[in-house]
JSON list of C-alpha atoms in Angstrom, two decimals:
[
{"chain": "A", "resi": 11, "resn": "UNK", "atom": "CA", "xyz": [-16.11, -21.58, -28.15]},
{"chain": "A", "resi": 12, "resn": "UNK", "atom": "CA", "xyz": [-13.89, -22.33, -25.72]},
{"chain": "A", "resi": 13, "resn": "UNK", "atom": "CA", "xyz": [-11.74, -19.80, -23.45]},
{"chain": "A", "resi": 14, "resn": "UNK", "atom": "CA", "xyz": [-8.53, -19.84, -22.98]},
{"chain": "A", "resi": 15, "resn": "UNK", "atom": "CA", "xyz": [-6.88, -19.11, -19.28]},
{"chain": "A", "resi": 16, "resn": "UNK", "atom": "CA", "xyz": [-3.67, -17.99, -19.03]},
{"chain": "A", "resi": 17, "resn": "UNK", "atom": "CA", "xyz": [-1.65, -20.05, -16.74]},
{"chain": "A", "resi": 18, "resn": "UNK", "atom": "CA", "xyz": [1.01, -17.49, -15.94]},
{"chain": "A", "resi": 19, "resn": "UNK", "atom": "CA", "xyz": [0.50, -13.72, -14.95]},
{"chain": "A", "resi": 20, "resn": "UNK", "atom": "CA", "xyz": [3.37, -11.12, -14.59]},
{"chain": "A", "resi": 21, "resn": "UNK", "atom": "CA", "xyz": [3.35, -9.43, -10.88]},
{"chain": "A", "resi": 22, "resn": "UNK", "atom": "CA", "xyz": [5.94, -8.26, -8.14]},
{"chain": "A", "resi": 23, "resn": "UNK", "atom": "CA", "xyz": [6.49, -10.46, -5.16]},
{"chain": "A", "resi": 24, "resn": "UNK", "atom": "CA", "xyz": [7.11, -8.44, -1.99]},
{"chain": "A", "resi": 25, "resn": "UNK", "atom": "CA", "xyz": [8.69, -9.29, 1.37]},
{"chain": "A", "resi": 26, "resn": "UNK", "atom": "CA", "xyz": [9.64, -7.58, 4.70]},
{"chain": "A", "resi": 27, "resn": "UNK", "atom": "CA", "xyz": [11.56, -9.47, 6.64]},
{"chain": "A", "resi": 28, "resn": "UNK", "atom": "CA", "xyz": [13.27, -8.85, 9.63]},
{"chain": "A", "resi": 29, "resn": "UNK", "atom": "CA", "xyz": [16.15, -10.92, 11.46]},
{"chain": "A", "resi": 30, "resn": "UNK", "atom": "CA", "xyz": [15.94, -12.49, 14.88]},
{"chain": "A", "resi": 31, "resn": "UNK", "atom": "CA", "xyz": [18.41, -11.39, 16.74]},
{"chain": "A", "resi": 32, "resn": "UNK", "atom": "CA", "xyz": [19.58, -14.16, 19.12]},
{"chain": "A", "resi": 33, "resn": "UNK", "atom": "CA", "xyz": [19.84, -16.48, 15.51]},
{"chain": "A", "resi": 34, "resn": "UNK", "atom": "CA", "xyz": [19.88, -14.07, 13.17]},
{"chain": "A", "resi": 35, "resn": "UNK", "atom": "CA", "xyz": [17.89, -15.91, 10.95]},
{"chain": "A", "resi": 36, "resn": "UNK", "atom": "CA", "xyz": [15.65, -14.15, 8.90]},
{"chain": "A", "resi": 37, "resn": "UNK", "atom": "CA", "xyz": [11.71, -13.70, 9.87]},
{"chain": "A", "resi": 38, "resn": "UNK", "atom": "CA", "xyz": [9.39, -13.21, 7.32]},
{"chain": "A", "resi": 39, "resn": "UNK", "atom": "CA", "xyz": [6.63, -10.12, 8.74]},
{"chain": "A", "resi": 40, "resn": "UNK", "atom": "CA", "xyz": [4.51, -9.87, 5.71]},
{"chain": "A", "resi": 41, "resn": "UNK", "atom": "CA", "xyz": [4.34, -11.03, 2.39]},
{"chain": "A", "resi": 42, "resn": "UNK", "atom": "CA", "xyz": [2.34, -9.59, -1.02]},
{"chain": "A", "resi": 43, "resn": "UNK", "atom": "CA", "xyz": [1.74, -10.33, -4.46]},
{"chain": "A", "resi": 44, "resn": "UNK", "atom": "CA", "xyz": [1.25, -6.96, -6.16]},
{"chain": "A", "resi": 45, "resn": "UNK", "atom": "CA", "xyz": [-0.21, -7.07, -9.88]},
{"chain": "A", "resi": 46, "resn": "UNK", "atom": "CA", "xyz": [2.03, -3.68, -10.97]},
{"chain": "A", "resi": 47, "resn": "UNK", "atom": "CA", "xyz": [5.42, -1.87, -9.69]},
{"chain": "A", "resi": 48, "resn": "UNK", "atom": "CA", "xyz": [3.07, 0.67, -8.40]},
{"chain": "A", "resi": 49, "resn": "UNK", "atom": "CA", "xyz": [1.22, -1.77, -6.01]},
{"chain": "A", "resi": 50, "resn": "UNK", "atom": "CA", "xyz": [4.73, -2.91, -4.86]},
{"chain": "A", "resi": 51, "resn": "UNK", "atom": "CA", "xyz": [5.77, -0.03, -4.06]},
{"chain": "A", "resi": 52, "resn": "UNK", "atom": "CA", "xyz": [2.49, 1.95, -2.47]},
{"chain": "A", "resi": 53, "resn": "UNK", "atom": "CA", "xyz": [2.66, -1.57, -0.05]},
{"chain": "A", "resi": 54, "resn": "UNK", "atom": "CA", "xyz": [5.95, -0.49, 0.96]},
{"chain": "A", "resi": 55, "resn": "UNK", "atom": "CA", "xyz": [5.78, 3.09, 1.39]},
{"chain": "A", "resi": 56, "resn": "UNK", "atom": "CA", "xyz": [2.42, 2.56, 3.48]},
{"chain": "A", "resi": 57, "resn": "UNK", "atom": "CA", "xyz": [4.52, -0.03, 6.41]},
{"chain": "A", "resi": 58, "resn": "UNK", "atom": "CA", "xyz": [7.29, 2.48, 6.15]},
{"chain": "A", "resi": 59, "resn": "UNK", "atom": "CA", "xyz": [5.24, 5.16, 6.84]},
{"chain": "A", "resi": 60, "resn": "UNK", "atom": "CA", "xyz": [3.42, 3.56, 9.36]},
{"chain": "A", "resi": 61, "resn": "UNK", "atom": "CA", "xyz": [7.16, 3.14, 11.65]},
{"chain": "A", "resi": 62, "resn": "UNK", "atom": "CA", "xyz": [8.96, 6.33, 10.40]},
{"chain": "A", "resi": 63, "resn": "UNK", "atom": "CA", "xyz": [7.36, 8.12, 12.95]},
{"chain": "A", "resi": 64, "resn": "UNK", "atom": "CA", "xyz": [8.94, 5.64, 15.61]},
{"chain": "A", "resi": 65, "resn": "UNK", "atom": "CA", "xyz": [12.61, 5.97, 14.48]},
{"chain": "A", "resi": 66, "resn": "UNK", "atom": "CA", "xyz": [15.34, 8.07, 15.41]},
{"chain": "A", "resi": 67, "resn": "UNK", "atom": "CA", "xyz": [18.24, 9.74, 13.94]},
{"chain": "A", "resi": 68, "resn": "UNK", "atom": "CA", "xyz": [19.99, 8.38, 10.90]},
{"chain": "A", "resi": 69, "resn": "UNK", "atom": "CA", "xyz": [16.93, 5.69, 10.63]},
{"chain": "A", "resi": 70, "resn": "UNK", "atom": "CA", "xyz": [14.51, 8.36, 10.33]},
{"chain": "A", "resi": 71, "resn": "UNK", "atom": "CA", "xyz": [16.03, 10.25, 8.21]},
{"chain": "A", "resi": 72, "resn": "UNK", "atom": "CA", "xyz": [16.43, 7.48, 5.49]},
{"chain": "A", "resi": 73, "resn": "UNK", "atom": "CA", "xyz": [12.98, 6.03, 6.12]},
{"chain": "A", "resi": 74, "resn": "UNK", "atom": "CA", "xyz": [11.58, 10.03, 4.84]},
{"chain": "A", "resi": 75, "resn": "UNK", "atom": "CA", "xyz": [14.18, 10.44, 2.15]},
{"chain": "A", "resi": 76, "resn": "UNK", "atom": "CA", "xyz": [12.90, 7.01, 0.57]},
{"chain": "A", "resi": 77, "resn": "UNK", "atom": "CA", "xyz": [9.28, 8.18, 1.26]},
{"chain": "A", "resi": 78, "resn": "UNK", "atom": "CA", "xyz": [9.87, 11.87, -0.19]},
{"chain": "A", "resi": 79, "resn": "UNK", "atom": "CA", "xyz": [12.33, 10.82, -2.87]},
{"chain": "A", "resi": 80, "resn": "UNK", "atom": "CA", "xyz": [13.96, 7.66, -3.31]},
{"chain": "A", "resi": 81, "resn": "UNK", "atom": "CA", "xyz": [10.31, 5.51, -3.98]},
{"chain": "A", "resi": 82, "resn": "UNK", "atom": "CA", "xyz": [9.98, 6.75, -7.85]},
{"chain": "A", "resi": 83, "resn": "UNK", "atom": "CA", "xyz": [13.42, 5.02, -8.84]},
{"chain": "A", "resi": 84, "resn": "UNK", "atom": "CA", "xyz": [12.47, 1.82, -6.57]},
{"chain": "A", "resi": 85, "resn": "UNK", "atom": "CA", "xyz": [9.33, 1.92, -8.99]},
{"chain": "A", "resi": 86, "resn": "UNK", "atom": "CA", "xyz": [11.48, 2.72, -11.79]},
{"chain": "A", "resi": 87, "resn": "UNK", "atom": "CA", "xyz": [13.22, -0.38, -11.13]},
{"chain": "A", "resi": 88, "resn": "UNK", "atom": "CA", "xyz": [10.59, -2.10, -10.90]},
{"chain": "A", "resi": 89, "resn": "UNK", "atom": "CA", "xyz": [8.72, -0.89, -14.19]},
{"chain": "A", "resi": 90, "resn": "UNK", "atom": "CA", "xyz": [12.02, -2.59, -16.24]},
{"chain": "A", "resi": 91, "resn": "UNK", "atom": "CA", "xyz": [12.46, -5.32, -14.08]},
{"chain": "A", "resi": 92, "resn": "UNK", "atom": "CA", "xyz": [14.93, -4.76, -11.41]},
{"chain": "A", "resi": 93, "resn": "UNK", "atom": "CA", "xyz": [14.21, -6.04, -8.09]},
{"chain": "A", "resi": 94, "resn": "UNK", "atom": "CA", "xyz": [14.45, -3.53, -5.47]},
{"chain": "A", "resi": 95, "resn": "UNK", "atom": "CA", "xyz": [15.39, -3.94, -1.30]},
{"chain": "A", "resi": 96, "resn": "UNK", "atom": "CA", "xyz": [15.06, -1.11, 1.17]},
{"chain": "A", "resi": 97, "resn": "UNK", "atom": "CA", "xyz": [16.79, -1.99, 4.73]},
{"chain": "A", "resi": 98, "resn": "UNK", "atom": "CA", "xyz": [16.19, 0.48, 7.42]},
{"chain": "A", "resi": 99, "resn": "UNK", "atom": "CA", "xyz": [18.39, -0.36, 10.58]},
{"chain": "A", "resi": 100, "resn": "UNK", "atom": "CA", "xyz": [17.51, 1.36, 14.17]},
{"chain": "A", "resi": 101, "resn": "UNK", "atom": "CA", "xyz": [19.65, 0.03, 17.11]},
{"chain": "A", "resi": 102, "resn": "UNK", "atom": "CA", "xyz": [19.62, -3.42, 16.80]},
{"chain": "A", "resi": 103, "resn": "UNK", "atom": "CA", "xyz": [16.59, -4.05, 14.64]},
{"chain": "A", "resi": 104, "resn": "UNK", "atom": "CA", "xyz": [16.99, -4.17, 10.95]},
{"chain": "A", "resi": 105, "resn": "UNK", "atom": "CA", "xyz": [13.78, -4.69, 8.93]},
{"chain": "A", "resi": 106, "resn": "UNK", "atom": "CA", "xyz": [14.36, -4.52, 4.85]},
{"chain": "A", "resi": 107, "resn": "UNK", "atom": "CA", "xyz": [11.66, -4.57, 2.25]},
{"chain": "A", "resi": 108, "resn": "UNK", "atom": "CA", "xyz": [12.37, -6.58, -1.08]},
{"chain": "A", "resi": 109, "resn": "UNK", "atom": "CA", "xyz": [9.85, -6.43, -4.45]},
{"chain": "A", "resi": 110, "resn": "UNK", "atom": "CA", "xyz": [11.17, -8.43, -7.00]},
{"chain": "A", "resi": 111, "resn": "UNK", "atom": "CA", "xyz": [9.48, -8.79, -10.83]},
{"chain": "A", "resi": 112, "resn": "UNK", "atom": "CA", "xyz": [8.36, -12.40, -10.84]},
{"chain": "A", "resi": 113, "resn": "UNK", "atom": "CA", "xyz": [6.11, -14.45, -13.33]},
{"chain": "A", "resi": 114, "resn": "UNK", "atom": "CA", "xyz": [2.91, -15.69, -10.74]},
{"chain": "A", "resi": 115, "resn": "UNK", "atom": "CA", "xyz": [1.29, -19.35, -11.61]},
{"chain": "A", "resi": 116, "resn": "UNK", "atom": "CA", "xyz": [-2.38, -19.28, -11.40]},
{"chain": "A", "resi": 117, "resn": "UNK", "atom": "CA", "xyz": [-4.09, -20.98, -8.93]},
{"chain": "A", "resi": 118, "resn": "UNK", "atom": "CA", "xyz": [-7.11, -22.88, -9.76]},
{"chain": "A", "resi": 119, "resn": "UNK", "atom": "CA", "xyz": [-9.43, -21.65, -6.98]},
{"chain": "A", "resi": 120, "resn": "UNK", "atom": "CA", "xyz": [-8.11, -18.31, -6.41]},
{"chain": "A", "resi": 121, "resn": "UNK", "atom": "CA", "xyz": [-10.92, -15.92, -9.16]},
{"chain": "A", "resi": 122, "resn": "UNK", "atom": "CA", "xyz": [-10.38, -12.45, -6.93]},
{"chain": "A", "resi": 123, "resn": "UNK", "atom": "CA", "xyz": [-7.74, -10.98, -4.46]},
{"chain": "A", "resi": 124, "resn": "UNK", "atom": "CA", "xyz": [-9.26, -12.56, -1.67]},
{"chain": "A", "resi": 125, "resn": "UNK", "atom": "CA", "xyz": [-7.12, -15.34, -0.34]},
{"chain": "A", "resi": 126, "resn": "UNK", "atom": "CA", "xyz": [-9.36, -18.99, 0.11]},
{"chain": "A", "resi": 127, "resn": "UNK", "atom": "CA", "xyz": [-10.41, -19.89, 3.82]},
{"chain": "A", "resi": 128, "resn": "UNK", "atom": "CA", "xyz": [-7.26, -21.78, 4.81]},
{"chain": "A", "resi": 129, "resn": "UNK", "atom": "CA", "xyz": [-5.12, -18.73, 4.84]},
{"chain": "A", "resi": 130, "resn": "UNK", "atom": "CA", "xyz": [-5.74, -18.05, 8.55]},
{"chain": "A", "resi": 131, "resn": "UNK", "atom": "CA", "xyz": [-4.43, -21.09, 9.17]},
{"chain": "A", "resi": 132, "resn": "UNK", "atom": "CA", "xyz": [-1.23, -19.81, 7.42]},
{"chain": "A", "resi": 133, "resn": "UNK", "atom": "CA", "xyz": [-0.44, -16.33, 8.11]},
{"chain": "A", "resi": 134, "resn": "UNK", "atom": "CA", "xyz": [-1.15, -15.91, 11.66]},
{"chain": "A", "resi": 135, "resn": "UNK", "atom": "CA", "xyz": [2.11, -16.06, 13.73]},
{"chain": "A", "resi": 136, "resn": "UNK", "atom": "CA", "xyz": [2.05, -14.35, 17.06]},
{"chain": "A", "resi": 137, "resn": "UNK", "atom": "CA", "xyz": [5.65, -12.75, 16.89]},
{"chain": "A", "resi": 138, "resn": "UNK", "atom": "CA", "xyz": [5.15, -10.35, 19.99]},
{"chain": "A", "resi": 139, "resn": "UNK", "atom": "CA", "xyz": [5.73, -13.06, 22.55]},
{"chain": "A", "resi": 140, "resn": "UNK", "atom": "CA", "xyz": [9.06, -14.62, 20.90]},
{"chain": "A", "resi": 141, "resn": "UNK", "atom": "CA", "xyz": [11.73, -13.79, 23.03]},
{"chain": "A", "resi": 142, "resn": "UNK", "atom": "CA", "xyz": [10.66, -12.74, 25.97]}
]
């Protein structure tokens, strides 16, 4: 008997980006692939969590109200297929979030979460020295 493979998977494809500020052109920070809405979101709320503690004023306060309250409609969103984007600005750094509901193409070699050897090669990009 032979198995089939699906070819396509449904998932939510999730950015933070920031913007350099002598260009302004956008730099990606991290990238995920989350299987549900609630991945998506949990991926968000744990980087925004991590920095809340660094903000101030009206930054702050936005990063806890998504955290307390606004993250269950991002998720609602997400769960009928609205993209959601969550910008938090502090001085002159702005750093926004985006999940959107995409449909993922399966890669051949790819059989868990783990990403293949090469990704070192690919995701490694010393940002803390740009700049300066």
């Amino acid at each position: 008997m032979t198995r089939l493979v699906a070819l396509t998977k449904p998932g939510i494809w999730c950015e933070c980006l920031t913007r350099d500020p002598a260009s302004g052109e956008p730099r990606t920070l991290a990238t995920f692939d989350a299987t549900t809405p609630g991945q998506a979101i949990r991926w968000i709320r744990v980087a925004l969590r991590a920095i809340a503690p660094a903000l101030h004023g009206r930054a702050r306060n936005e990063a806890w109200h998504w955290l307390e309250a606004e993250y269950a409609d991002a998720q609602r969103d997400l769960n009928f297929g609205e993209p959601h984007t969550l910008t938090i600005t502090q001085g002159t750094t702005r750093i926004t979030w985006t999940a959107h509901p995409v449909t993922f193409l399966t890669l051949a070699h790819r059989t868990t979460s783990a990403l293949p050897s090469c990704d070192e090669l690919l995701t490694h990009t010393d940002i803390s020295t740009r700049g300066e």
